[in-house]
């Protein structure tokens, strides 16, 4: 079985974006009444909307996608806590409907109703709702809800601890995933995403978060940002700072996905990072949609790169399935091994 | 000949830091008179201070280092334009003295007196002084003088154009190099530096800066941040955005150094980035100072990785010397080929 740990609902029916557009318009014109309901979306419209994902799963030979709302659309910097909560619940409810219609193909991961400067109570509530009521198995946690201004405390700060307590209690992991950038310096998928991955890893290296939460599990997407390419730098920094060996530091707690869109990048990842800390992911349908003229295949068809990598079958099985089951144990409740 | 394009004066005599400490203290207590002069530093103290670099050059088989003030100490976010100018000129003057004492070992690159929100006139003046009076051959340009708050316009914004005009006129390149981070999210050498590299590359990909300045040359240090590892992602993003091929986009304008501290990282860099766009660099004595227990060599002894890489002798010669002479043409005035 091949589990893709990183898929976003980038093809949602247009009613969702229409709701969001109205919500944002209402923020700009307080006299306009905020929309109360998302326009009705039929099951057929949902079925139609995920045909691209189903086709890719079939064509590429993957089985199930751990599926979450479109990351760039989370945009936690827009509006206030009410805006974020309203938007988030609609997005998560739609993921729930996808997963209910295609229980063999999709398992849900939730967006969180984060807001810059706001407490995490709403996030804890929505995580509980998503896991206990919607059957979700994880969440996407935005380390920078300001959208490129980086005003939140580091992920290792005690600010986040109440949320981590809930993650541990529910035994679900978080993928560290920023959203759109409202800072002109940062292109979202070409800079902000990768910077956040790199930033989060270094935060984890510096602090004792996983001593405080030995069972907390964090996935750093996009192949870990810059980290595997600079693995020697990080090994050296950890050494200079009298921190643990990287392999010990990440062992049970930090995982990278395989959203790296060329063979040399995947080869590097698999060479330097222990196989037990890598989860197959493609980010499809996502950041890069074209076909690589150098290979004739989609850039984001990452299964081909892992298939072609010089690692043994045991490592491949763990990357494709075993590690995902370990990091997302609740997947076993919906997808049999 | 082996030219190291990336060395910082991290071992300057203690008088320099004492001056800086007094300068910062004076900012906090406006009643205290700001220091007027840097305490006297003798030539012998300067000779002594660069012994580590000279020893490493000798031990590692490198010949000349393109040498600039300590990057993390630029700290453009501290104080105002006067603070920055005063500090910068002292730092550059000290580099000049190092280069004058050891003209075969060091060639100067200047720090710029940047300040968040300030115009670039001071930077243009200091660049001219450094090049025309001190014989420097390039500069370090900070894309984020705010130190991790990213409040400046992107490097492709017209805000920077007057400075680029001066770079072009003087025929000197800029290394894109941030300084210390005053944002708790970003460890300087473990996150902020690499994020800035990644960010700058994506800015260059998005805009037509090099159409406006066909001879402008930018070096992205630390192996290009996350870029080579995600080369497929960037090729795909460029394709989706109808931008030029990456190899065409960077050909005469964007260069990466080899400050990547393990063999697999250097192998990846040399595999995906054209050899003509890579300059040998080590960042020594710099970010990582330890010895890698896996190899028994210093992490930042990057010459070993390039020596061991599977590239032909012509490519090695260009990476070690030829490309540096092309990017820093003024080096020919001080270091014969």
Tab-separated table of C-alpha atoms in Angstrom, chain B:
chain	number	residue	atom	x	y	z
B	1	UNK	CA	44.780	28.853	-7.917
B	2	UNK	CA	41.924	28.453	-5.465
B	3	UNK	CA	39.863	31.541	-4.667
B	4	UNK	CA	37.509	31.291	-1.694
B	5	UNK	CA	34.725	33.756	-2.488
B	6	UNK	CA	33.162	33.738	0.969
B	7	UNK	CA	35.162	34.543	4.090
B	8	UNK	CA	34.215	36.815	6.980
B	9	UNK	CA	36.465	38.524	9.487
B	10	UNK	CA	35.005	36.673	12.451
B	11	UNK	CA	38.269	36.853	14.355
B	12	UNK	CA	38.762	40.627	14.464
B	13	UNK	CA	40.653	42.135	17.404
B	14	UNK	CA	38.504	42.687	20.469
B	15	UNK	CA	38.683	46.466	20.131
B	16	UNK	CA	36.187	46.237	17.285
B	17	UNK	CA	33.529	44.541	19.387
B	18	UNK	CA	34.296	46.894	22.290
B	19	UNK	CA	33.570	49.830	19.995
B	20	UNK	CA	30.319	48.193	18.920
B	21	UNK	CA	29.301	47.465	22.492
B	22	UNK	CA	29.871	51.103	23.421
B	23	UNK	CA	27.980	52.233	20.366
B	24	UNK	CA	24.977	50.099	21.316
B	25	UNK	CA	25.169	51.158	24.963
B	26	UNK	CA	25.119	54.787	23.852
B	27	UNK	CA	21.913	54.121	21.895
B	28	UNK	CA	20.257	52.839	25.042
B	29	UNK	CA	21.428	55.777	27.134
B	30	UNK	CA	21.244	58.929	25.011
B	31	UNK	CA	22.954	60.912	27.748
B	32	UNK	CA	26.114	58.861	27.350
B	33	UNK	CA	28.360	60.375	24.733
B	34	UNK	CA	28.700	58.132	21.681
B	35	UNK	CA	32.242	56.877	21.174
B	36	UNK	CA	34.147	58.933	18.687
B	37	UNK	CA	36.959	56.580	17.843
B	38	UNK	CA	37.758	52.928	17.586
B	39	UNK	CA	40.518	52.096	20.075
B	40	UNK	CA	43.862	51.775	18.356
B	41	UNK	CA	44.543	48.391	16.767
B	42	UNK	CA	48.144	47.647	15.867
B	43	UNK	CA	49.268	45.920	12.704
B	44	UNK	CA	50.590	43.097	14.839
B	45	UNK	CA	47.175	42.614	16.396
B	46	UNK	CA	45.671	42.374	12.947
B	47	UNK	CA	48.351	39.932	11.814
B	48	UNK	CA	47.673	37.826	14.875
B	49	UNK	CA	43.911	37.935	14.366
B	50	UNK	CA	43.975	36.351	10.918
B	51	UNK	CA	46.306	33.504	11.779
B	52	UNK	CA	43.364	31.048	11.878
B	53	UNK	CA	42.416	31.987	8.315
B	54	UNK	CA	46.012	31.823	7.087
B	55	UNK	CA	46.486	28.446	8.726
B	56	UNK	CA	43.305	27.109	7.153
B	57	UNK	CA	44.303	28.471	3.751
B	58	UNK	CA	47.613	26.684	4.053
B	59	UNK	CA	46.207	23.447	5.439
B	60	UNK	CA	43.363	23.233	2.974
B	61	UNK	CA	45.224	24.375	-0.109
B	62	UNK	CA	43.338	27.561	-0.854
B	63	UNK	CA	45.164	30.680	-1.978
B	64	UNK	CA	43.130	33.808	-1.571
B	65	UNK	CA	39.951	34.640	0.330
B	66	UNK	CA	37.468	37.282	-0.757
B	67	UNK	CA	37.071	38.759	2.679
B	68	UNK	CA	34.341	40.836	4.276
B	69	UNK	CA	33.302	41.952	7.743
B	70	UNK	CA	31.564	39.470	9.995
B	71	UNK	CA	28.108	39.061	8.494
B	72	UNK	CA	26.177	38.389	11.668
B	73	UNK	CA	27.657	41.529	13.235
B	74	UNK	CA	26.446	43.900	10.486
B	75	UNK	CA	23.129	44.027	12.392
B	76	UNK	CA	21.641	46.774	10.279
B	77	UNK	CA	18.581	46.822	12.504
B	78	UNK	CA	20.497	48.383	15.390
B	79	UNK	CA	20.289	52.157	15.755
B	80	UNK	CA	19.805	54.551	12.881
B	81	UNK	CA	21.575	55.459	9.646
B	82	UNK	CA	24.376	57.199	11.524
B	83	UNK	CA	24.944	54.148	13.724
B	84	UNK	CA	25.083	51.913	10.686
B	85	UNK	CA	27.407	54.188	8.739
B	86	UNK	CA	29.832	54.629	11.608
B	87	UNK	CA	29.955	50.906	12.354
B	88	UNK	CA	30.234	49.960	8.691
B	89	UNK	CA	33.127	52.248	7.945
B	90	UNK	CA	35.114	50.905	10.879
B	91	UNK	CA	34.448	47.331	9.757
B	92	UNK	CA	35.437	48.071	6.175
B	93	UNK	CA	38.542	49.992	7.191
B	94	UNK	CA	39.681	46.988	9.177
B	95	UNK	CA	39.181	44.692	6.186
B	96	UNK	CA	41.286	47.157	4.193
B	97	UNK	CA	44.078	46.846	6.730
B	98	UNK	CA	43.948	43.038	6.597
B	99	UNK	CA	44.126	43.120	2.803
B	100	UNK	CA	46.987	45.622	2.879
B	101	UNK	CA	48.994	43.461	5.271
B	102	UNK	CA	48.310	40.243	3.368
B	103	UNK	CA	47.664	41.285	-0.241
B	104	UNK	CA	48.249	37.761	-1.530
B	105	UNK	CA	45.785	36.177	0.897
B	106	UNK	CA	42.833	38.525	1.179
B	107	UNK	CA	40.849	40.741	-1.174
B	108	UNK	CA	38.193	42.989	0.293
B	109	UNK	CA	34.429	42.987	0.000
B	110	UNK	CA	32.519	45.645	1.877
B	111	UNK	CA	29.681	45.741	4.349
B	112	UNK	CA	27.050	48.343	3.467
B	113	UNK	CA	25.604	50.945	5.853
B	114	UNK	CA	22.026	49.778	5.368
B	115	UNK	CA	19.252	50.784	7.755
B	116	UNK	CA	15.594	49.719	7.668
B	117	UNK	CA	13.545	52.315	5.846
B	118	UNK	CA	16.526	54.508	4.994
B	119	UNK	CA	17.418	55.493	1.425
B	120	UNK	CA	20.399	53.865	-0.254
B	121	UNK	CA	22.530	56.987	-0.677
B	122	UNK	CA	24.886	56.022	2.151
B	123	UNK	CA	25.308	52.570	0.634
B	124	UNK	CA	26.175	54.020	-2.747
B	125	UNK	CA	28.750	56.323	-1.161
B	126	UNK	CA	30.311	53.559	0.908
B	127	UNK	CA	30.419	51.220	-2.080
B	128	UNK	CA	32.265	53.861	-4.080
B	129	UNK	CA	34.666	54.521	-1.229
B	130	UNK	CA	35.307	50.819	-0.726
B	131	UNK	CA	35.913	50.104	-4.387
B	132	UNK	CA	37.690	53.284	-5.472
B	133	UNK	CA	39.643	54.104	-2.323
B	134	UNK	CA	40.065	50.762	-0.543
B	135	UNK	CA	40.417	48.558	-3.615
B	136	UNK	CA	37.503	46.289	-2.710
B	137	UNK	CA	35.968	44.092	-5.390
B	138	UNK	CA	32.357	43.576	-4.237
B	139	UNK	CA	29.860	44.015	-1.436
B	140	UNK	CA	27.474	42.127	0.806
B	141	UNK	CA	23.916	43.288	0.270
B	142	UNK	CA	21.380	42.567	3.010
B	143	UNK	CA	17.893	41.898	1.608
B	144	UNK	CA	16.437	42.234	5.112
B	145	UNK	CA	18.120	45.021	7.095
B	146	UNK	CA	15.346	44.655	9.686
B	147	UNK	CA	16.974	41.427	10.895
B	148	UNK	CA	14.193	38.911	10.391
B	149	UNK	CA	11.115	41.086	10.044
B	150	UNK	CA	11.474	41.390	6.276
B	151	UNK	CA	10.204	44.937	5.975
B	152	UNK	CA	12.276	45.962	2.928
B	153	UNK	CA	10.971	45.661	-0.624
B	154	UNK	CA	12.028	42.577	-2.620
B	155	UNK	CA	15.452	42.779	-4.251
B	156	UNK	CA	13.760	43.144	-7.604
B	157	UNK	CA	11.918	46.296	-6.528
B	158	UNK	CA	12.949	49.600	-8.080
B	159	UNK	CA	13.859	50.793	-4.602
B	160	UNK	CA	17.187	49.018	-5.090
B	161	UNK	CA	17.842	50.180	-8.653
B	162	UNK	CA	20.043	53.211	-7.844
B	163	UNK	CA	22.335	50.891	-5.939
B	164	UNK	CA	22.390	48.379	-8.790
B	165	UNK	CA	23.313	51.178	-11.177
B	166	UNK	CA	26.385	51.835	-9.067
B	167	UNK	CA	27.256	48.117	-8.933
B	168	UNK	CA	27.068	47.975	-12.708
B	169	UNK	CA	29.058	51.165	-13.151
B	170	UNK	CA	31.836	49.882	-10.871
B	171	UNK	CA	31.565	46.365	-12.335
B	172	UNK	CA	31.376	44.697	-8.913
B	173	UNK	CA	28.953	42.007	-7.747
B	174	UNK	CA	26.864	41.744	-4.601
B	175	UNK	CA	26.630	38.734	-2.371
B	176	UNK	CA	23.086	38.540	-0.989
B	177	UNK	CA	23.770	38.119	2.708
B	178	UNK	CA	21.568	38.810	5.695
B	179	UNK	CA	22.891	39.465	9.165
B	180	UNK	CA	21.849	38.594	12.700
B	181	UNK	CA	18.201	37.866	13.367
B	182	UNK	CA	16.307	39.802	16.001
B	183	UNK	CA	13.242	37.637	15.340
B	184	UNK	CA	13.097	34.746	17.812
B	185	UNK	CA	11.768	32.481	15.079
B	186	UNK	CA	14.972	32.566	13.091
B	187	UNK	CA	18.302	31.216	14.232
B	188	UNK	CA	20.824	33.255	12.254
B	189	UNK	CA	23.076	30.684	10.623
B	190	UNK	CA	20.606	27.794	10.892
B	191	UNK	CA	17.534	29.461	9.424
B	192	UNK	CA	17.722	33.167	8.594
B	193	UNK	CA	20.738	32.864	6.282
B	194	UNK	CA	19.313	29.945	4.323
B	195	UNK	CA	15.838	31.470	4.158
B	196	UNK	CA	17.268	34.664	2.722
B	197	UNK	CA	19.132	32.734	0.052
B	198	UNK	CA	15.993	30.851	-0.932
B	199	UNK	CA	13.899	34.007	-0.847
B	200	UNK	CA	16.299	35.987	-3.026
B	201	UNK	CA	16.438	33.285	-5.667
B	202	UNK	CA	12.664	33.136	-5.937
B	203	UNK	CA	12.511	36.928	-6.216
B	204	UNK	CA	14.980	36.774	-9.096
B	205	UNK	CA	12.906	34.026	-10.730
B	206	UNK	CA	9.732	36.106	-10.577
B	207	UNK	CA	10.981	39.391	-12.016
B	208	UNK	CA	12.927	40.828	-14.922
B	209	UNK	CA	15.705	42.383	-12.885
B	210	UNK	CA	18.417	41.038	-15.162
B	211	UNK	CA	16.706	42.325	-18.257
B	212	UNK	CA	17.009	45.763	-16.695
B	213	UNK	CA	20.608	45.095	-15.586
B	214	UNK	CA	22.125	42.535	-17.956
B	215	UNK	CA	25.570	42.797	-16.342
B	216	UNK	CA	24.437	42.805	-12.707
B	217	UNK	CA	25.877	39.822	-10.838
B	218	UNK	CA	24.468	38.408	-7.607
B	219	UNK	CA	26.014	35.633	-5.540
B	220	UNK	CA	23.623	33.607	-3.427
B	221	UNK	CA	25.691	32.114	-0.618
B	222	UNK	CA	25.337	28.935	1.447
B	223	UNK	CA	24.978	26.869	-1.668
B	224	UNK	CA	21.853	28.775	-2.678
B	225	UNK	CA	19.846	28.017	0.485
B	226	UNK	CA	17.186	25.433	-0.381
B	227	UNK	CA	17.319	26.041	-4.124
B	228	UNK	CA	19.494	23.274	-5.577
B	229	UNK	CA	17.773	20.652	-3.400
B	230	UNK	CA	14.469	21.885	-4.830
B	231	UNK	CA	15.764	22.498	-8.349
B	232	UNK	CA	12.878	20.497	-9.824
B	233	UNK	CA	10.380	22.588	-7.881
B	234	UNK	CA	11.964	25.781	-9.226
B	235	UNK	CA	12.145	24.460	-12.767
B	236	UNK	CA	8.471	23.566	-12.460
B	237	UNK	CA	7.470	26.875	-10.915
B	238	UNK	CA	9.311	28.764	-13.667
B	239	UNK	CA	7.545	26.636	-16.248
B	240	UNK	CA	4.099	27.127	-14.686
B	241	UNK	CA	4.764	30.887	-14.485
B	242	UNK	CA	5.994	31.074	-18.100
B	243	UNK	CA	9.369	32.276	-16.951
B	244	UNK	CA	12.683	31.435	-18.651
B	245	UNK	CA	14.518	28.175	-18.063
B	246	UNK	CA	16.465	28.423	-14.830
B	247	UNK	CA	19.765	27.921	-16.621
B	248	UNK	CA	18.984	30.862	-18.888
B	249	UNK	CA	17.678	32.952	-16.030
B	250	UNK	CA	20.834	32.615	-13.956
B	251	UNK	CA	23.434	32.304	-16.731
B	252	UNK	CA	25.280	35.632	-16.463
B	253	UNK	CA	23.704	36.966	-13.313
B	254	UNK	CA	23.130	34.528	-10.453
B	255	UNK	CA	25.832	32.437	-8.819
B	256	UNK	CA	25.902	30.021	-5.886
B	257	UNK	CA	28.832	29.391	-3.595
B	258	UNK	CA	29.869	25.991	-2.243
B	259	UNK	CA	29.199	26.638	1.447
B	260	UNK	CA	27.464	23.294	1.908
B	261	UNK	CA	29.032	21.201	4.619
B	262	UNK	CA	28.766	17.600	3.520
B	263	UNK	CA	29.626	15.597	0.432
B	264	UNK	CA	26.039	14.662	-0.613
B	265	UNK	CA	25.023	18.321	-0.589
B	266	UNK	CA	27.966	19.419	-2.732
B	267	UNK	CA	27.363	16.485	-5.081
B	268	UNK	CA	23.764	17.610	-5.551
B	269	UNK	CA	24.782	21.228	-6.132
B	270	UNK	CA	27.337	20.257	-8.756
B	271	UNK	CA	24.889	17.899	-10.409
B	272	UNK	CA	21.988	20.299	-10.915
B	273	UNK	CA	23.524	23.778	-11.159
B	274	UNK	CA	25.741	24.565	-14.166
B	275	UNK	CA	29.425	24.676	-13.175
B	276	UNK	CA	29.697	28.175	-14.621
B	277	UNK	CA	27.307	29.406	-11.937
B	278	UNK	CA	29.190	28.006	-8.949
B	279	UNK	CA	31.976	29.744	-7.041
B	280	UNK	CA	34.104	27.990	-4.504
B	281	UNK	CA	33.461	29.268	-0.982
B	282	UNK	CA	33.834	27.991	2.561
B	283	UNK	CA	32.462	30.732	4.851
B	284	UNK	CA	35.431	30.109	7.094
B	285	UNK	CA	35.949	30.903	9.906
B	286	UNK	CA	32.263	30.941	10.200
B	287	UNK	CA	29.003	29.277	10.872
B	288	UNK	CA	30.202	25.815	11.777
B	289	UNK	CA	33.566	25.404	13.452
B	290	UNK	CA	33.711	21.757	14.449
B	291	UNK	CA	35.187	18.625	12.934
B	292	UNK	CA	32.802	16.142	11.383
B	293	UNK	CA	33.206	12.839	13.226
B	294	UNK	CA	31.982	11.039	10.106
B	295	UNK	CA	34.966	12.269	8.069
B	296	UNK	CA	37.534	13.513	10.561
B	297	UNK	CA	37.695	16.826	8.690
B	298	UNK	CA	36.280	20.248	9.377
B	299	UNK	CA	32.678	20.587	8.256
B	300	UNK	CA	33.566	23.824	6.468
B	301	UNK	CA	36.573	22.394	4.606
B	302	UNK	CA	34.477	22.535	1.466
B	303	UNK	CA	37.467	22.169	-0.838
B	304	UNK	CA	37.596	18.473	0.030
B	305	UNK	CA	34.017	17.978	-1.142
B	306	UNK	CA	34.611	19.761	-4.438
B	307	UNK	CA	37.873	17.863	-4.939
B	308	UNK	CA	36.015	14.591	-4.392
B	309	UNK	CA	33.069	15.439	-6.628
B	310	UNK	CA	32.529	13.654	-9.925
B	311	UNK	CA	33.104	16.637	-12.193
B	312	UNK	CA	35.823	17.156	-14.773
B	313	UNK	CA	38.965	19.208	-14.295
B	314	UNK	CA	37.704	22.064	-16.419
B	315	UNK	CA	34.638	22.451	-14.212
B	316	UNK	CA	36.790	22.324	-11.097
B	317	UNK	CA	39.105	25.023	-12.421
B	318	UNK	CA	36.157	27.270	-13.156
B	319	UNK	CA	34.620	26.667	-9.725
B	320	UNK	CA	37.927	27.226	-7.931
B	321	UNK	CA	39.135	30.228	-9.893
B	322	UNK	CA	37.719	31.096	-13.286
B	323	UNK	CA	34.182	31.902	-12.214
B	324	UNK	CA	35.391	34.098	-9.356
B	325	UNK	CA	37.503	36.071	-11.820
B	326	UNK	CA	34.473	36.451	-14.078
B	327	UNK	CA	32.115	37.529	-11.282
B	328	UNK	CA	34.696	39.695	-9.477
B	329	UNK	CA	36.679	41.097	-12.439
B	330	UNK	CA	38.452	43.600	-10.204
B	331	UNK	CA	40.250	40.758	-8.492
B	332	UNK	CA	42.604	40.759	-11.477
B	333	UNK	CA	43.958	44.126	-10.354
B	334	UNK	CA	45.269	42.647	-7.121
B	335	UNK	CA	45.677	38.905	-7.685
B	336	UNK	CA	47.427	37.859	-10.884
B	337	UNK	CA	46.006	34.855	-12.699
